[in-house]
XYZ file of C-alpha atoms in Angstrom:
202
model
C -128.815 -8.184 -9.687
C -132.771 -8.662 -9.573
C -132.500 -10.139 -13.338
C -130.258 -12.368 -12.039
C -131.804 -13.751 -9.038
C -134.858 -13.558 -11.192
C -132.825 -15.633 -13.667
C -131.577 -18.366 -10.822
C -135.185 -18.999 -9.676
C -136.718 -19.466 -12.683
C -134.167 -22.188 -13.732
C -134.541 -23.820 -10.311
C -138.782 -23.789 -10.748
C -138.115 -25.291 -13.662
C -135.724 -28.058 -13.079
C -138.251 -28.713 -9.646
C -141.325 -28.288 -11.778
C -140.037 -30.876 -14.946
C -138.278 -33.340 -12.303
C -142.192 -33.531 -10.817
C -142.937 -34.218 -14.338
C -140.174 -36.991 -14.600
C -141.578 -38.427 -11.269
C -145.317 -38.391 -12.406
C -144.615 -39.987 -15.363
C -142.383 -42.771 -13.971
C -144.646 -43.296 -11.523
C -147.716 -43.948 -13.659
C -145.549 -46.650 -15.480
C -144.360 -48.164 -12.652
C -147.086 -48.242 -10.140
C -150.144 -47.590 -11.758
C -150.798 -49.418 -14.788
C -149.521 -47.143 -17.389
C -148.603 -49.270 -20.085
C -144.963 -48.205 -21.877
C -146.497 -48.736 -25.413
C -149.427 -49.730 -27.426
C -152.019 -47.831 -25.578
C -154.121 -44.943 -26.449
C -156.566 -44.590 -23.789
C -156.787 -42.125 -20.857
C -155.910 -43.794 -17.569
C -156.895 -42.504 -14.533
C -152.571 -43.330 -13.899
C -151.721 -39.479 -13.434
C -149.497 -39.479 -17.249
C -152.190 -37.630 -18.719
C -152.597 -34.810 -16.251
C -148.754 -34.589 -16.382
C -148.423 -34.560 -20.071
C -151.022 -31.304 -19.503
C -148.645 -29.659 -17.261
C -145.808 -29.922 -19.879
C -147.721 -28.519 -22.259
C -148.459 -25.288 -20.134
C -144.676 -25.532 -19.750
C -143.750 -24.775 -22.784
C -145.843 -21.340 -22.698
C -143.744 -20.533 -19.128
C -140.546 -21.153 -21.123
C -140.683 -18.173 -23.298
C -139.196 -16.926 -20.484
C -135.994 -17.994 -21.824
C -136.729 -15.474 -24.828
C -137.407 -12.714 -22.265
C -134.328 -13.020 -20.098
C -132.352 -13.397 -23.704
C -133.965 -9.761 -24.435
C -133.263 -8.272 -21.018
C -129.957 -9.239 -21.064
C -129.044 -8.026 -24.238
C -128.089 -11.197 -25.958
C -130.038 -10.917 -28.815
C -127.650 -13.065 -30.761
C -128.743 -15.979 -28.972
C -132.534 -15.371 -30.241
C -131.324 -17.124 -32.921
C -134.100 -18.853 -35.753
C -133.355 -21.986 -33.607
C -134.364 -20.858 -30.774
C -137.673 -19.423 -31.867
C -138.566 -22.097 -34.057
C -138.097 -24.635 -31.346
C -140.083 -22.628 -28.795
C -143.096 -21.813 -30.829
C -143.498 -25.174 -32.924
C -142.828 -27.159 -30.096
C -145.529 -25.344 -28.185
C -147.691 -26.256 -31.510
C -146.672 -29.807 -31.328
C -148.043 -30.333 -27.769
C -151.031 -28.575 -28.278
C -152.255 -30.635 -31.107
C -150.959 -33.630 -29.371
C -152.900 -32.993 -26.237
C -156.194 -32.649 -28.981
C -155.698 -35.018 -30.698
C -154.434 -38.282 -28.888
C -154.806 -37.108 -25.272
C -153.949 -40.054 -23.625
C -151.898 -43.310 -23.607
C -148.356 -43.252 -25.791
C -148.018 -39.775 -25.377
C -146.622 -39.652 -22.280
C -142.626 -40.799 -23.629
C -142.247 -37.529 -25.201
C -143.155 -35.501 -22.424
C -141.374 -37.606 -20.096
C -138.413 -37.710 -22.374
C -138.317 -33.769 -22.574
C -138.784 -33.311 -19.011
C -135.668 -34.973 -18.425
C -133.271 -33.377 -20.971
C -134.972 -30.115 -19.401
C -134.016 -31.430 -15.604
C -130.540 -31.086 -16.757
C -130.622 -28.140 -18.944
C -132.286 -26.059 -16.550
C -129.405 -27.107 -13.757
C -126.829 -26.659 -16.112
C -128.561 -22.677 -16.342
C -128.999 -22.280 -12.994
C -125.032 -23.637 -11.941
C -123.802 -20.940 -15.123
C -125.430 -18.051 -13.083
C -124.371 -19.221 -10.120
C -120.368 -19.848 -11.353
C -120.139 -23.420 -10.659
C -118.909 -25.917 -13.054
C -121.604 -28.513 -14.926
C -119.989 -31.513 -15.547
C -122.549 -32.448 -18.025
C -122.519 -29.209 -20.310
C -120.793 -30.544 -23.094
C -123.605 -33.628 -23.452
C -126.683 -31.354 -23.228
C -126.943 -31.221 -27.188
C -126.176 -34.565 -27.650
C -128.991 -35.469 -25.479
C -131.349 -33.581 -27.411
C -130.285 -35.261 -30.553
C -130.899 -38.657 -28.860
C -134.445 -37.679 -27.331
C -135.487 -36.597 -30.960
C -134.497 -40.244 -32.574
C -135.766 -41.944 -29.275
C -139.210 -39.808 -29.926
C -139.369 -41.028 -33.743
C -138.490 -44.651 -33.092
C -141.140 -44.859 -30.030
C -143.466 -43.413 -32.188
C -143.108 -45.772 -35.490
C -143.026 -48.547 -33.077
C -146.145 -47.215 -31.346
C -148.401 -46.893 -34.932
C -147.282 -50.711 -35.537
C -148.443 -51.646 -31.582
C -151.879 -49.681 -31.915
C -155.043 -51.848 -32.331
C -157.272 -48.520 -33.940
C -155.339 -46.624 -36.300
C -157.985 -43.089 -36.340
C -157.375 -40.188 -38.240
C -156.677 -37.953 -35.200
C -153.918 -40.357 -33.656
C -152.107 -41.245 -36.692
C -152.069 -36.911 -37.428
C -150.996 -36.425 -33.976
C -148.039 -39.054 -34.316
C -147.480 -37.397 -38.046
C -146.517 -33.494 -36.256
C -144.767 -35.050 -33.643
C -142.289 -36.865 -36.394
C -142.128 -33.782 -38.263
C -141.181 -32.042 -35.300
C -138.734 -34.097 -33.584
C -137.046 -34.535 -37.321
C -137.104 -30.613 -38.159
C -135.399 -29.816 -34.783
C -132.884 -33.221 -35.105
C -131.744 -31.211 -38.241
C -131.345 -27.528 -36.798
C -129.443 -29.113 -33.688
C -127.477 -31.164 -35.629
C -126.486 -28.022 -37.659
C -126.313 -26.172 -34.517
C -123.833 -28.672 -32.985
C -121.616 -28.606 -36.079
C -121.377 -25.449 -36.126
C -120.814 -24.720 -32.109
C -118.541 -27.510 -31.527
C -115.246 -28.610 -33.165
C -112.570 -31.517 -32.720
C -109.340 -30.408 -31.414
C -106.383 -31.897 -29.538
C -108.355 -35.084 -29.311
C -111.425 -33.507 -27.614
C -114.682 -31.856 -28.761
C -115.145 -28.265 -27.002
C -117.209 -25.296 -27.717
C -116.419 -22.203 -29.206
């Protein structure tokens, strides 16, 4: 029972802690100047110190690994899983070197909303109560990853100073955003099926 409450409030801290995120972000764009694309600077707009917090995130979600241990569902640390967890944790730290500031932010802000509704969708499956939006939660991911490669071609066109450390920086985050397109796309293939007319899960 305590690995389960433990369970229910880490999925609610997290769906709290990335809708902040989603809020920060949206924020900065909206109110304070943050420019949508074409900008590499660091703002005093609030996106950057968000885009930090993310990136700590993704250290407090190997907690998803942990619970997957405790539980005894070691099928589900699957190479997906672990390659997603620690490359993406990678990604964001040579992002946050790198280009620190500016475009950044739609990747974070992106992920922090697919997360909002993954981590609900966790929290509801502990707590027995249907998720209407289970079925979509892959095929969001798939569209943040093309969303993530288009902004980001259509960034390098928009950017005045083309440095080393930028154009790296937007180089890993293609390579990461393709590499997991792939193993989700694989992953969705695999997990869900056409039948009677409808997609389901296995």
């Amino acid at each position: 029972v305590l690995l389960k409450e433990s369970m229910v409030f880490y999925n609610v801290a997290q769906v709290g802690l990335n809708g902040w995120m989603v809020y920060r972000m949206v924020d900065a764009l909206v109110y304070r100047g943050h420019f949508f694309i074409g900008d590499l600077s660091v703002t005093e707009s609030g996106a950057t110190f968000a885009v930090w917090v993310h990136y700590c995130d993704k250290y407090l979600e190997f907690f998803d690994t942990y619970f997957m241990v405790l539980r005894g569902r070691m099928d589900q640390v699957s190479f997906l899983h672990i390659y997603h967890h620690v490359t993406i944790a990678w990604a964001w730290w040579a992002a946050i070197n790198l280009c620190p500031g500016g475009d950044i932010y739609f990747g974070a802000l992106f992920n922090s909303w697919i997360h909002v509704m993954m981590y609900s969708y966790y929290a509801l499956a502990l707590l027995k109560y249907p998720c209407p939006w289970k079925r979509y939660l892959t095929m969001s991911q798939l569209f943040q990853f093309c969303s993530v490669i288009l902004y980001t071609a259509v960034a390098i066109y928009s950017w005045e100073t083309r440095t080393f450390n930028v154009l790296l920086a937007a180089a890993i985050q293609v390579f990461e955003m393709a590499s997991l397109f792939v193993l989700f796309m694989a992953f969705y293939k695999k997990s869900y099926k056409k039948k009677d007319g409808t997609t389901r899960k296995k």
